[in-house]
Tab-separated table of C-alpha atoms in Angstrom:
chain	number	residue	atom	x	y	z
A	326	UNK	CA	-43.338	36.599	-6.019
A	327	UNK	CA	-39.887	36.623	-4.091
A	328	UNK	CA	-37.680	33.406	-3.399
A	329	UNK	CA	-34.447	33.498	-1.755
A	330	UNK	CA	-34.598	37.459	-2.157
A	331	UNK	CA	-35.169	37.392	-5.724
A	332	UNK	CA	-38.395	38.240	-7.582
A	333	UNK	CA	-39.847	36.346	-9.954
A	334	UNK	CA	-41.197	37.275	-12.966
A	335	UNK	CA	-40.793	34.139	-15.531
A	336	UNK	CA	-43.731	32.478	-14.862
A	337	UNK	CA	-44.340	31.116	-18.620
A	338	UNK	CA	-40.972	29.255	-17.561
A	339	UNK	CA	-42.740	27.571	-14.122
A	340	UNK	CA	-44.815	29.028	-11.033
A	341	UNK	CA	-44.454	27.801	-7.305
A	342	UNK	CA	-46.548	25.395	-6.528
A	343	UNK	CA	-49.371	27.006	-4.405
A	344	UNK	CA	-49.607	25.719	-0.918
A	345	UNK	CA	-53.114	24.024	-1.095
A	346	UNK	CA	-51.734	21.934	-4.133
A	347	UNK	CA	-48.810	20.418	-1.842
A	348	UNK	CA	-51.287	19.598	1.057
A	349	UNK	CA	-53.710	17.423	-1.644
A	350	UNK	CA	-50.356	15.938	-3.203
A	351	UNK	CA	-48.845	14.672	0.647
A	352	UNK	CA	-50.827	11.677	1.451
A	353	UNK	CA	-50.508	9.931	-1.858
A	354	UNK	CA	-46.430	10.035	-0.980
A	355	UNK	CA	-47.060	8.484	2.495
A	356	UNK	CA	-50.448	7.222	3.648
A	357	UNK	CA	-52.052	6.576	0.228
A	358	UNK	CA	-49.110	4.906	-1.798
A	359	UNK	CA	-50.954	2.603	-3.371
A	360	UNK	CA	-50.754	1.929	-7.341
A	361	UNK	CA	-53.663	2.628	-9.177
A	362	UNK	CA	-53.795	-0.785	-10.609
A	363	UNK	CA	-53.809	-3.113	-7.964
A	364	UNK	CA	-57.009	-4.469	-7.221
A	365	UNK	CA	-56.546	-4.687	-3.436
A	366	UNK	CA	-57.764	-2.386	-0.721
A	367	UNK	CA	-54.472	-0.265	-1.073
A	368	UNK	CA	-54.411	0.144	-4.764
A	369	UNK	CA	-58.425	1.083	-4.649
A	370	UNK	CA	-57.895	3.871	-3.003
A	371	UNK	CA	-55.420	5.535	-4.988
A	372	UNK	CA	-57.856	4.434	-8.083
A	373	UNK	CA	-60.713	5.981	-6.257
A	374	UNK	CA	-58.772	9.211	-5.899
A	375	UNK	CA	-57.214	9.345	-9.763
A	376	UNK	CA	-61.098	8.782	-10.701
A	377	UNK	CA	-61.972	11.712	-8.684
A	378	UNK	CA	-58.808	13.721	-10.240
A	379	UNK	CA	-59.580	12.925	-13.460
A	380	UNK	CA	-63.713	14.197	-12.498
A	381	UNK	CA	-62.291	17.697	-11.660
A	382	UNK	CA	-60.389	18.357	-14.735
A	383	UNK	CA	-62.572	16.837	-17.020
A	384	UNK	CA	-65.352	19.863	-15.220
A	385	UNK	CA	-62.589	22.454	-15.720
A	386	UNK	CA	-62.520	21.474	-19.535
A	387	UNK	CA	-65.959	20.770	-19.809
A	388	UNK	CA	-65.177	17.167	-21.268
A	389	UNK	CA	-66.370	13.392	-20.726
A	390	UNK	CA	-64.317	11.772	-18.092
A	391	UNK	CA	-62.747	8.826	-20.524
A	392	UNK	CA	-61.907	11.692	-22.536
A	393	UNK	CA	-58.665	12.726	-19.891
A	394	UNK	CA	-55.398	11.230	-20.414
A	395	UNK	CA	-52.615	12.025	-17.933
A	396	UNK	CA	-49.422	12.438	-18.861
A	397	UNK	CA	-45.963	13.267	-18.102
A	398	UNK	CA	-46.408	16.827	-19.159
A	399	UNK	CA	-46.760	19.428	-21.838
A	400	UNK	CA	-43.851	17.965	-24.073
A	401	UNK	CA	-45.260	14.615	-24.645
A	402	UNK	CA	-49.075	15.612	-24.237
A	403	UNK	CA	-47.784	17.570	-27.684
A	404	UNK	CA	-45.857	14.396	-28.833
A	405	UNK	CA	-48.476	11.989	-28.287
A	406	UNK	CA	-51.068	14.157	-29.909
A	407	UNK	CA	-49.226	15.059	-33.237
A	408	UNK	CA	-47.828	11.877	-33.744
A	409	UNK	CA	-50.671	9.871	-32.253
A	410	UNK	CA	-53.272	11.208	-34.941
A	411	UNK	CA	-50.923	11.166	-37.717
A	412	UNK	CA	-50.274	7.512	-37.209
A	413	UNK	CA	-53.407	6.763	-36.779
A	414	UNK	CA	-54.565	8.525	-40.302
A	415	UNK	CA	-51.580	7.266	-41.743
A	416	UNK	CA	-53.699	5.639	-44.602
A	417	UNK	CA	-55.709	8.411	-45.223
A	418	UNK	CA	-52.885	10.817	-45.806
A	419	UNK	CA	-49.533	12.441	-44.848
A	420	UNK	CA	-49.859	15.804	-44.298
A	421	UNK	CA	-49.685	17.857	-41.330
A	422	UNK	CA	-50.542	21.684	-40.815
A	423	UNK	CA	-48.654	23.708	-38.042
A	424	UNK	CA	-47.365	27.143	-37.446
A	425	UNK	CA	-44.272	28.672	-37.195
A	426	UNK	CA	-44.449	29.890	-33.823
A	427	UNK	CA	-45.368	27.001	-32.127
A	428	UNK	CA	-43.211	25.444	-29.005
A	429	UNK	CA	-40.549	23.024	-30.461
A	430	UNK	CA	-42.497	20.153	-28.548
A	431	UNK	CA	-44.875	20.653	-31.514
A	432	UNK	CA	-42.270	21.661	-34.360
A	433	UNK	CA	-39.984	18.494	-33.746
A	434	UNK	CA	-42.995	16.453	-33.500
A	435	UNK	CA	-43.875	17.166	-36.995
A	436	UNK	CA	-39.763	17.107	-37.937
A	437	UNK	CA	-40.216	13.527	-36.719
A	438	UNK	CA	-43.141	12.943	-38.869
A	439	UNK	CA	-41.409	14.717	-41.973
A	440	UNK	CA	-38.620	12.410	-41.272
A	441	UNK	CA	-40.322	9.839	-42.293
A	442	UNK	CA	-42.105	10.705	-45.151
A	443	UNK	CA	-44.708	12.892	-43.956
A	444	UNK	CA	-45.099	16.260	-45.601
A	445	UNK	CA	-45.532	19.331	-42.660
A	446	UNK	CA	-46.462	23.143	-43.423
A	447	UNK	CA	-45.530	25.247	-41.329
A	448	UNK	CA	-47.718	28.068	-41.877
A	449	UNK	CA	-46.406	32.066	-41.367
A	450	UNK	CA	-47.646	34.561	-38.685
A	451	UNK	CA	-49.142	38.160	-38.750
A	452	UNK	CA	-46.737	40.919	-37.658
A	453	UNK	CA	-48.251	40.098	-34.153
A	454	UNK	CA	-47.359	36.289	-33.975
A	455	UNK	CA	-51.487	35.447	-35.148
A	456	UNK	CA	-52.459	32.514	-36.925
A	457	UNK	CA	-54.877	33.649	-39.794
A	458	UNK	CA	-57.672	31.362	-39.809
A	459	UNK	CA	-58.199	31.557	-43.763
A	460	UNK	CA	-54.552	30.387	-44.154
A	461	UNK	CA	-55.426	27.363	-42.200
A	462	UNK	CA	-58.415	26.131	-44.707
A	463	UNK	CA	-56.369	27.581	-47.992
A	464	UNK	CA	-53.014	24.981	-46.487
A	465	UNK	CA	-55.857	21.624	-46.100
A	466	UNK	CA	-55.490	19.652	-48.617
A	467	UNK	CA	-56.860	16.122	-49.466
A	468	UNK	CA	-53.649	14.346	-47.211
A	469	UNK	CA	-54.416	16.375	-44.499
A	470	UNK	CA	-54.597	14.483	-41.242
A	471	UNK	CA	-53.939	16.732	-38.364
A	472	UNK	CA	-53.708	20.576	-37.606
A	473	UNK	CA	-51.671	22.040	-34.538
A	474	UNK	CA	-52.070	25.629	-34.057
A	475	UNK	CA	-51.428	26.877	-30.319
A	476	UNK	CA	-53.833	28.421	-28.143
A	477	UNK	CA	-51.236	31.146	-26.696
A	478	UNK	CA	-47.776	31.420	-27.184
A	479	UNK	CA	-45.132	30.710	-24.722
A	480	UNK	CA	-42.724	33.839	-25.646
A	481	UNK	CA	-44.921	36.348	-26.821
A	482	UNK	CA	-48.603	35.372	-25.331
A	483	UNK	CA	-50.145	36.361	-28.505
A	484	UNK	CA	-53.736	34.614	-28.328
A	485	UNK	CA	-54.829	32.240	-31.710
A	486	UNK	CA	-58.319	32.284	-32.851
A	487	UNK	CA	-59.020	28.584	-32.220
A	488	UNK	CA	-62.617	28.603	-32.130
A	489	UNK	CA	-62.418	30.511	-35.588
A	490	UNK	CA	-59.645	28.231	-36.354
A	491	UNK	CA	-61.242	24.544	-35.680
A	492	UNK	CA	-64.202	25.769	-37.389
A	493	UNK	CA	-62.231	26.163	-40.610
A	494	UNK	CA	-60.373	23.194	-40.098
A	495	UNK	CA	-64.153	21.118	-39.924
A	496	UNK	CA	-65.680	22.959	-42.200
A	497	UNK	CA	-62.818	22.286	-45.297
A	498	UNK	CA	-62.555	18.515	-43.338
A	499	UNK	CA	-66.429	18.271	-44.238
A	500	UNK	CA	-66.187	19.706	-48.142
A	501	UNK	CA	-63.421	16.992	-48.880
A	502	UNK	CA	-65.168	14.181	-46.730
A	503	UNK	CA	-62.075	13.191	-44.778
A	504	UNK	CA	-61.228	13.106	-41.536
A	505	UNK	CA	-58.939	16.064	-40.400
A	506	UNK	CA	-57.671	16.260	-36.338
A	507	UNK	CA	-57.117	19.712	-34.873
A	508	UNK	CA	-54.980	20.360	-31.996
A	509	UNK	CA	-53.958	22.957	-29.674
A	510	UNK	CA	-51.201	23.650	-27.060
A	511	UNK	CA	-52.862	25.135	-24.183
A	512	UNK	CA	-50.023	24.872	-21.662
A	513	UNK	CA	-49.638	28.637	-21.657
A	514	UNK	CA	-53.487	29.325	-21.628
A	515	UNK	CA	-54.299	27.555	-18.439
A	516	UNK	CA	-55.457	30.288	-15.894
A	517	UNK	CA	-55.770	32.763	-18.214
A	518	UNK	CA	-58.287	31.855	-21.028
A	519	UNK	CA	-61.317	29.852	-21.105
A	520	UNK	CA	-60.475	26.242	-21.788
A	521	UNK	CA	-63.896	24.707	-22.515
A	522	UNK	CA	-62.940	22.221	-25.413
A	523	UNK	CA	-66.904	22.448	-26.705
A	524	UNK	CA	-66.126	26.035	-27.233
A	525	UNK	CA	-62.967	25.939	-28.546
A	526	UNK	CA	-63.971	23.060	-31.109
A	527	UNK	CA	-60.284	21.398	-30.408
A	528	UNK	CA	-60.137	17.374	-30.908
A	529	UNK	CA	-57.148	17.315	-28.956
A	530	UNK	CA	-55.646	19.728	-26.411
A	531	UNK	CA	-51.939	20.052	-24.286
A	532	UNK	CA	-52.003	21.272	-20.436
A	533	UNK	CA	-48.848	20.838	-17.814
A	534	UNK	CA	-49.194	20.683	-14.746
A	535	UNK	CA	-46.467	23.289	-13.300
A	536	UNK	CA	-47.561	25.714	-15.489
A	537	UNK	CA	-50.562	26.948	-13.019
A	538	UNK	CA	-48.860	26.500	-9.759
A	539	UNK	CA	-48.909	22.417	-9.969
A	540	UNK	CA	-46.398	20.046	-9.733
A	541	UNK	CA	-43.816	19.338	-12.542
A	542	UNK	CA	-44.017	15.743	-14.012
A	543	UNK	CA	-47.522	16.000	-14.907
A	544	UNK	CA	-49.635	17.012	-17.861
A	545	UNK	CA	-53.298	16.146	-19.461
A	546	UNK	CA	-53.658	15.411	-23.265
A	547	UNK	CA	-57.880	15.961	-23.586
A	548	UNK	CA	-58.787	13.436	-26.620
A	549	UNK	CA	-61.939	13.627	-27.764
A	550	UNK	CA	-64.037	10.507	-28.245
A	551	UNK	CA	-64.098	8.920	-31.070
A	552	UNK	CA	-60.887	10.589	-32.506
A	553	UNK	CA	-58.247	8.703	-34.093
A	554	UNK	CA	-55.005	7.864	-31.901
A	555	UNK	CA	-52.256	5.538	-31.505
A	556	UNK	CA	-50.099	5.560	-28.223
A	557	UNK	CA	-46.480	6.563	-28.361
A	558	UNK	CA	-46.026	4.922	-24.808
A	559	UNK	CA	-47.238	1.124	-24.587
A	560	UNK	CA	-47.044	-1.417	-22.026
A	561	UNK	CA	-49.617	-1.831	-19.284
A	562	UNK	CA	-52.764	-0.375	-20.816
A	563	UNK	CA	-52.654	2.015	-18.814
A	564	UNK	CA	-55.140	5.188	-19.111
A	565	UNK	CA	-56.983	3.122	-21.432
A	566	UNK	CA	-54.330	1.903	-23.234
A	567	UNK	CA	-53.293	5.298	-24.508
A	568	UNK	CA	-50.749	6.026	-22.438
A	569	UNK	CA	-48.983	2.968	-20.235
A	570	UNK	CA	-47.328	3.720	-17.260
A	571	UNK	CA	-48.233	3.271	-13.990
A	572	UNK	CA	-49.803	6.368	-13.049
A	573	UNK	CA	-48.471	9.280	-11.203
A	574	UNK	CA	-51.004	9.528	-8.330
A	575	UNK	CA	-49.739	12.353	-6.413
A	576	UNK	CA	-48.618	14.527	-9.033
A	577	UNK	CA	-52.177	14.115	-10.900
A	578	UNK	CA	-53.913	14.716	-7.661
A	579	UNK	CA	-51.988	17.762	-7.892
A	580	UNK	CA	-52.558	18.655	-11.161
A	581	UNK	CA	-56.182	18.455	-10.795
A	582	UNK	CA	-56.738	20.938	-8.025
A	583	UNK	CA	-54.498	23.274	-9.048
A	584	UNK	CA	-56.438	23.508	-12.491
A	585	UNK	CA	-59.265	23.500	-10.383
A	586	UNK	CA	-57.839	26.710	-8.618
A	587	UNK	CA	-56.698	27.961	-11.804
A	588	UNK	CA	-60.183	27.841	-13.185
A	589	UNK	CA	-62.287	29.247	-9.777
A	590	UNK	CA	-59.416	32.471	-9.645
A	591	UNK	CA	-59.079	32.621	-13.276
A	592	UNK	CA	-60.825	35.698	-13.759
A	593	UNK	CA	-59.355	37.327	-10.515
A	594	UNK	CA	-55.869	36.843	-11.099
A	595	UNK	CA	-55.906	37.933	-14.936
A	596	UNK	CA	-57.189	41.099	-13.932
A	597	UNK	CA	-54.638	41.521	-11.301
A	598	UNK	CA	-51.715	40.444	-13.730
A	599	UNK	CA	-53.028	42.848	-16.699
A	600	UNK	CA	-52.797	46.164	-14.239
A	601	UNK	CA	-49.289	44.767	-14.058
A	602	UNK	CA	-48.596	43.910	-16.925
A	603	UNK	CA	-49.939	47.154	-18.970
A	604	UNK	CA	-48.246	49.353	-16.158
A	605	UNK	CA	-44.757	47.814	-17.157
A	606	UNK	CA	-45.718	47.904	-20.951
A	607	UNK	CA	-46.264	51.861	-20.836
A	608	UNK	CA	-43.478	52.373	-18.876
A	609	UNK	CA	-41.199	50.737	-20.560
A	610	UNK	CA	-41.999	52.183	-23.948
A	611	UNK	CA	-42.223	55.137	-22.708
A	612	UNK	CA	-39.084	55.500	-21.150
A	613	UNK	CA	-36.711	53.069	-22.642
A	614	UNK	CA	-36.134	54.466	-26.349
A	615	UNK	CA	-35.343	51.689	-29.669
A	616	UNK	CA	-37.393	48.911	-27.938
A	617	UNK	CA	-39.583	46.826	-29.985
A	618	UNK	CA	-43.210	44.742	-28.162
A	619	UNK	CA	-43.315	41.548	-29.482
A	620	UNK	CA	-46.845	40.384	-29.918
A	621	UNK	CA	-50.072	41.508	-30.148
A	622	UNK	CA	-50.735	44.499	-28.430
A	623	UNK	CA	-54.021	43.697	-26.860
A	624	UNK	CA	-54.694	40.086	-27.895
A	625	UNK	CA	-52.193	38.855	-25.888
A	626	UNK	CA	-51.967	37.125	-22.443
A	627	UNK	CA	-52.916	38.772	-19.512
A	628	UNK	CA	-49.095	38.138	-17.736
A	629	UNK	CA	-47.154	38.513	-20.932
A	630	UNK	CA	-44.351	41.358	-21.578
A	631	UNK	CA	-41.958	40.753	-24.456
A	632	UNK	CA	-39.841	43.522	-25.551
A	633	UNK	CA	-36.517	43.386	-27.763
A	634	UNK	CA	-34.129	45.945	-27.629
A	635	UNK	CA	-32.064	47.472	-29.955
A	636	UNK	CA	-27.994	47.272	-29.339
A	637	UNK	CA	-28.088	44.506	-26.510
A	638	UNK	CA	-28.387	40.875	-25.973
A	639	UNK	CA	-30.859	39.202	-24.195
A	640	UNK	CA	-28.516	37.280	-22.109
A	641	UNK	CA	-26.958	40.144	-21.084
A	642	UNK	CA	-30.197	41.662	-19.822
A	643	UNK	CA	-30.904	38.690	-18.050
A	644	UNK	CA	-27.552	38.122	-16.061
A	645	UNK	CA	-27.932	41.745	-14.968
A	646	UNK	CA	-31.314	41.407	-13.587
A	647	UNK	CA	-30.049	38.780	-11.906
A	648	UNK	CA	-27.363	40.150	-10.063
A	649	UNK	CA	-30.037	42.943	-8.729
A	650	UNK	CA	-32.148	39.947	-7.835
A	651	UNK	CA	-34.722	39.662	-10.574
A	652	UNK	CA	-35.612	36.632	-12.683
A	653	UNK	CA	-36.677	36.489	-16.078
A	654	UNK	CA	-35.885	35.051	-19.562
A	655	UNK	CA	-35.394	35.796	-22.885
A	656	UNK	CA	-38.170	33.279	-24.362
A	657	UNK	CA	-38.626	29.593	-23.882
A	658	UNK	CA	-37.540	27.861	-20.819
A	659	UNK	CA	-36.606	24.861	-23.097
A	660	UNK	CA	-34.848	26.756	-25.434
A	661	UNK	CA	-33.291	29.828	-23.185
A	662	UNK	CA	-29.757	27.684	-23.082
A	663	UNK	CA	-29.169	27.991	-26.428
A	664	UNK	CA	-27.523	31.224	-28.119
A	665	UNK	CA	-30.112	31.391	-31.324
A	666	UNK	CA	-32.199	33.373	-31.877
A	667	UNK	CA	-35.678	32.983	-31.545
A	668	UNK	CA	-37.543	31.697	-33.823
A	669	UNK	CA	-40.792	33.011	-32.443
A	670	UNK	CA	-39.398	36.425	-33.250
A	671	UNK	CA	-38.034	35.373	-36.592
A	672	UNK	CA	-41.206	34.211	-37.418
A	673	UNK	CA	-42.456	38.071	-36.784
A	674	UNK	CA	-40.319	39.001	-39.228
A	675	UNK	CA	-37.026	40.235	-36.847
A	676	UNK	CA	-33.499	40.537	-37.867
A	677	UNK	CA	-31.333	37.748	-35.942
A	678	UNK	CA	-29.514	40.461	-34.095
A	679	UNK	CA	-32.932	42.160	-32.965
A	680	UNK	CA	-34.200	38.867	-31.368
A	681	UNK	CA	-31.359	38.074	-29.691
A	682	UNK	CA	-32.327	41.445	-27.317
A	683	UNK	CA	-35.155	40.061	-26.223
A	684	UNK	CA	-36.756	40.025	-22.511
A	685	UNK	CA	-39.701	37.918	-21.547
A	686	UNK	CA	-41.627	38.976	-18.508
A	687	UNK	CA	-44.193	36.757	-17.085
A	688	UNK	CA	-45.929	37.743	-13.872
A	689	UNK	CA	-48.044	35.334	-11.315
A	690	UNK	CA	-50.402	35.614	-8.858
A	691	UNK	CA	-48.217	36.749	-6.510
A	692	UNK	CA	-46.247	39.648	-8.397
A	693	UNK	CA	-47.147	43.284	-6.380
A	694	UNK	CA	-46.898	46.741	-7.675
A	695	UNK	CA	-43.862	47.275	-5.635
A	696	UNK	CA	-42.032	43.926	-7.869
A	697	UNK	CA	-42.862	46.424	-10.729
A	698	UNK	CA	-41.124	49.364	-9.321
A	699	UNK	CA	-38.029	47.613	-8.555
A	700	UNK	CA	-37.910	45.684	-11.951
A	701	UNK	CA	-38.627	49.000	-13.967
A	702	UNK	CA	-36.160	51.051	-12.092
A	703	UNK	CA	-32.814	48.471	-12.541
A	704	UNK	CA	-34.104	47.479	-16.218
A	705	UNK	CA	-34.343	50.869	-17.190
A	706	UNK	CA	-30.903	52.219	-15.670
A	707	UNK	CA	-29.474	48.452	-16.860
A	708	UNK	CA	-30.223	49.146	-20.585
A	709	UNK	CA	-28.902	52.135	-20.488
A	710	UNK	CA	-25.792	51.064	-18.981
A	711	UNK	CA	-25.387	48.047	-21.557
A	712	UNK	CA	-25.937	50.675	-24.594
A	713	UNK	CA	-23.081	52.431	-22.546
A	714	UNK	CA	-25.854	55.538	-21.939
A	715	UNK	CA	-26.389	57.797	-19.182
A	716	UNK	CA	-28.867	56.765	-16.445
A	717	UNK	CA	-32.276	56.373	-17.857
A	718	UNK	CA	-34.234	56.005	-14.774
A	719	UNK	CA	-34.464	58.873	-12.521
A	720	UNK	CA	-37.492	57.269	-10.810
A	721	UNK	CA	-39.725	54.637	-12.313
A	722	UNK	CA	-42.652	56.595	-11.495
A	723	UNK	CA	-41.696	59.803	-13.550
């Protein structure tokens, strides 16, 4: 995608909102202001239209209904479900299982609940950035309370086994006769990978909205029935009194069809963003020498391109891009300010110095073959330059 002559390719970071997700959102700014909790005529109508919101993603994730709480996004859908459960199990034990790679929504979560008294593991990676789902049931012991192991990560897009993953996690829970809560962060997953919560096993689960072309604002924490929670946000009751607040309207509106899209084009648009993807992959190994893929090489989101390369810094790759008009990052939008490196890449087992060369590339819906050409023909000549090399390039297509 192109916006004010650049083109975009940091869609792990954000995507656009897509046009038919603005024309749902309008009249709940105007028309249909009402709050969902008044009990007049007004108010009714925006409460008839969050029920039918909260209908459409609860289909997408093949869930009960009750079982959809709306948030402010993926941050505190992560928040409220580490901390939520842990509280909640408090008595039962202190002990909570993550993984190194995770987004820091999830990490400082659990530095929060370590804080206080609660002991975390933070368990180590594959080569790849995987989650091995033995490691999981070897870490559970009898204080375990909750598990958080992503669904795909935000730098790399390496995929997690979570289906093989929340089995283990039940099956140890049933052998020492406690109850054990598993979550994932799906934010990154959504359009790309199947997010039926049956399937994937998951108690809890993280979306955000403006991750597949929704609004920003707005996320969905799925909690399963029956699970144990307490609410970080009180007040009003809110969501049924797990998360107070009176509700965004508009933004879940949009939210809800743009998952809706997400889902319907799912298959569609991964295919389209893997051509791209595994185009820029070979030709950027292939032509750009001392570069390293980070992540699995096939298990791996269908958008995803991380590469880090040897002799230059990420941020330097990044501000030259940008002067030829091409956006990108070098890993988390949350974290992309700072000058550490990343600990996704540390995690993999990366000198400090190699993972502060990184490049993410994240492509959308609306990337073409021709974004590709241009990207691979300045990257390739702008590496070279910053390794103070003769021109690479020649033509992209070579």
């Amino acid at each position: 995608m192109t916006t004010q002559n650049h083109i975009y390719f940091d869609h792990a970071g954000t995507t656009p909102m897509d046009e038919r997700v603005l024309q749902a959102m309008l009249p709940y700014f105007t028309q249909l202001y009402g709050n969902a909790s008044s009990v007049h005529t007004v108010g009714q109508e925006a409460r008839y239209a969050l029920d039918a919101a909260r209908e459409r993603v609860a289909k997408a994730l093949n869930c009960r209904n009750r079982e959809v709480v709306f948030t402010s996004g993926g941050t505190e859908s992560d928040n409220a479900a580490v901390r939520g459960a842990a509280y909640a199990l408090e008595e039962t034990g202190r002990h909570v299982i993550t993984a190194s790679t995770e987004h820091h929504a999830v990490l400082h979560a659990c530095q929060v609940l370590e804080n206080r008294g609660w002991d975390v593991t933070g368990l180590p990676v594959d080569d790849y950035g995987q989650v091995d789902p033995q490691r999981v049931y070897n870490a559970i012991t009898g204080q375990t309370t909750v598990v958080s192991i992503m669904y795909a990560n935000n730098e790399i897009g390496t995929i997690n086994p979570i289906p093989e993953i929340s089995a283990a996690v039940k099956q140890r829970a049933q052998e020492l006769n406690r109850s054990i809560v598993m979550h994932t962060d799906a934010v990154q997953a959504a359009g790309f990978l199947d997010l039926d919560v049956r399937r994937l096993g998951v108690d809890m689960m993280s979306l955000s909205g403006h991750k597949f072309y929704g609004p920003k604002g707005v996320g969905v924490l799925f909690l399963r029935r029956g699970v144990p929670f307490l609410p970080l946000i009180t007040g009003g009751g809110q969501e049924r009194e797990r998360r107070s607040g009176t509700e965004n309207v508009a933004g879940i509106i949009g939210l809800s069809v743009a998952l809706e899209l997400a889902n319907a084009h799912r298959e569609e648009v991964s295919a389209q963003c893997l051509i791209l993807r595994d185009r820029i992959i070979d030709e950027i190994t292939r032509r750009i020498p001392d570069c390293i893929l980070n992540g699995h090489p096939t298990e791996r989101l269908p958008n995803n391109v991380n590469f880090s390369f040897e002799g230059v810094e990420g941020e330097s790759i990044l501000l030259g891009l940008d002067l030829q008009g091409i956006a990108a990052s070098s890993g988390s939008a949350c974290s992309s300010g700072s000058l550490e490196p990343s600990h996704v890449l540390l995690a993999l087992g990366q000198t400090a110095d190699a993972a502060r060369g990184s490049l993410r590339i994240t492509l959308g819906k609306y990337n073409t073959d021709a974004h590709v050409d241009r990207l691979l023909a300045v990257l390739i000549d702008l590496i070279g330059d910053l390794r103070g090399l003769p021109t690479l390039s020649g033509t992209a297509n070579d």
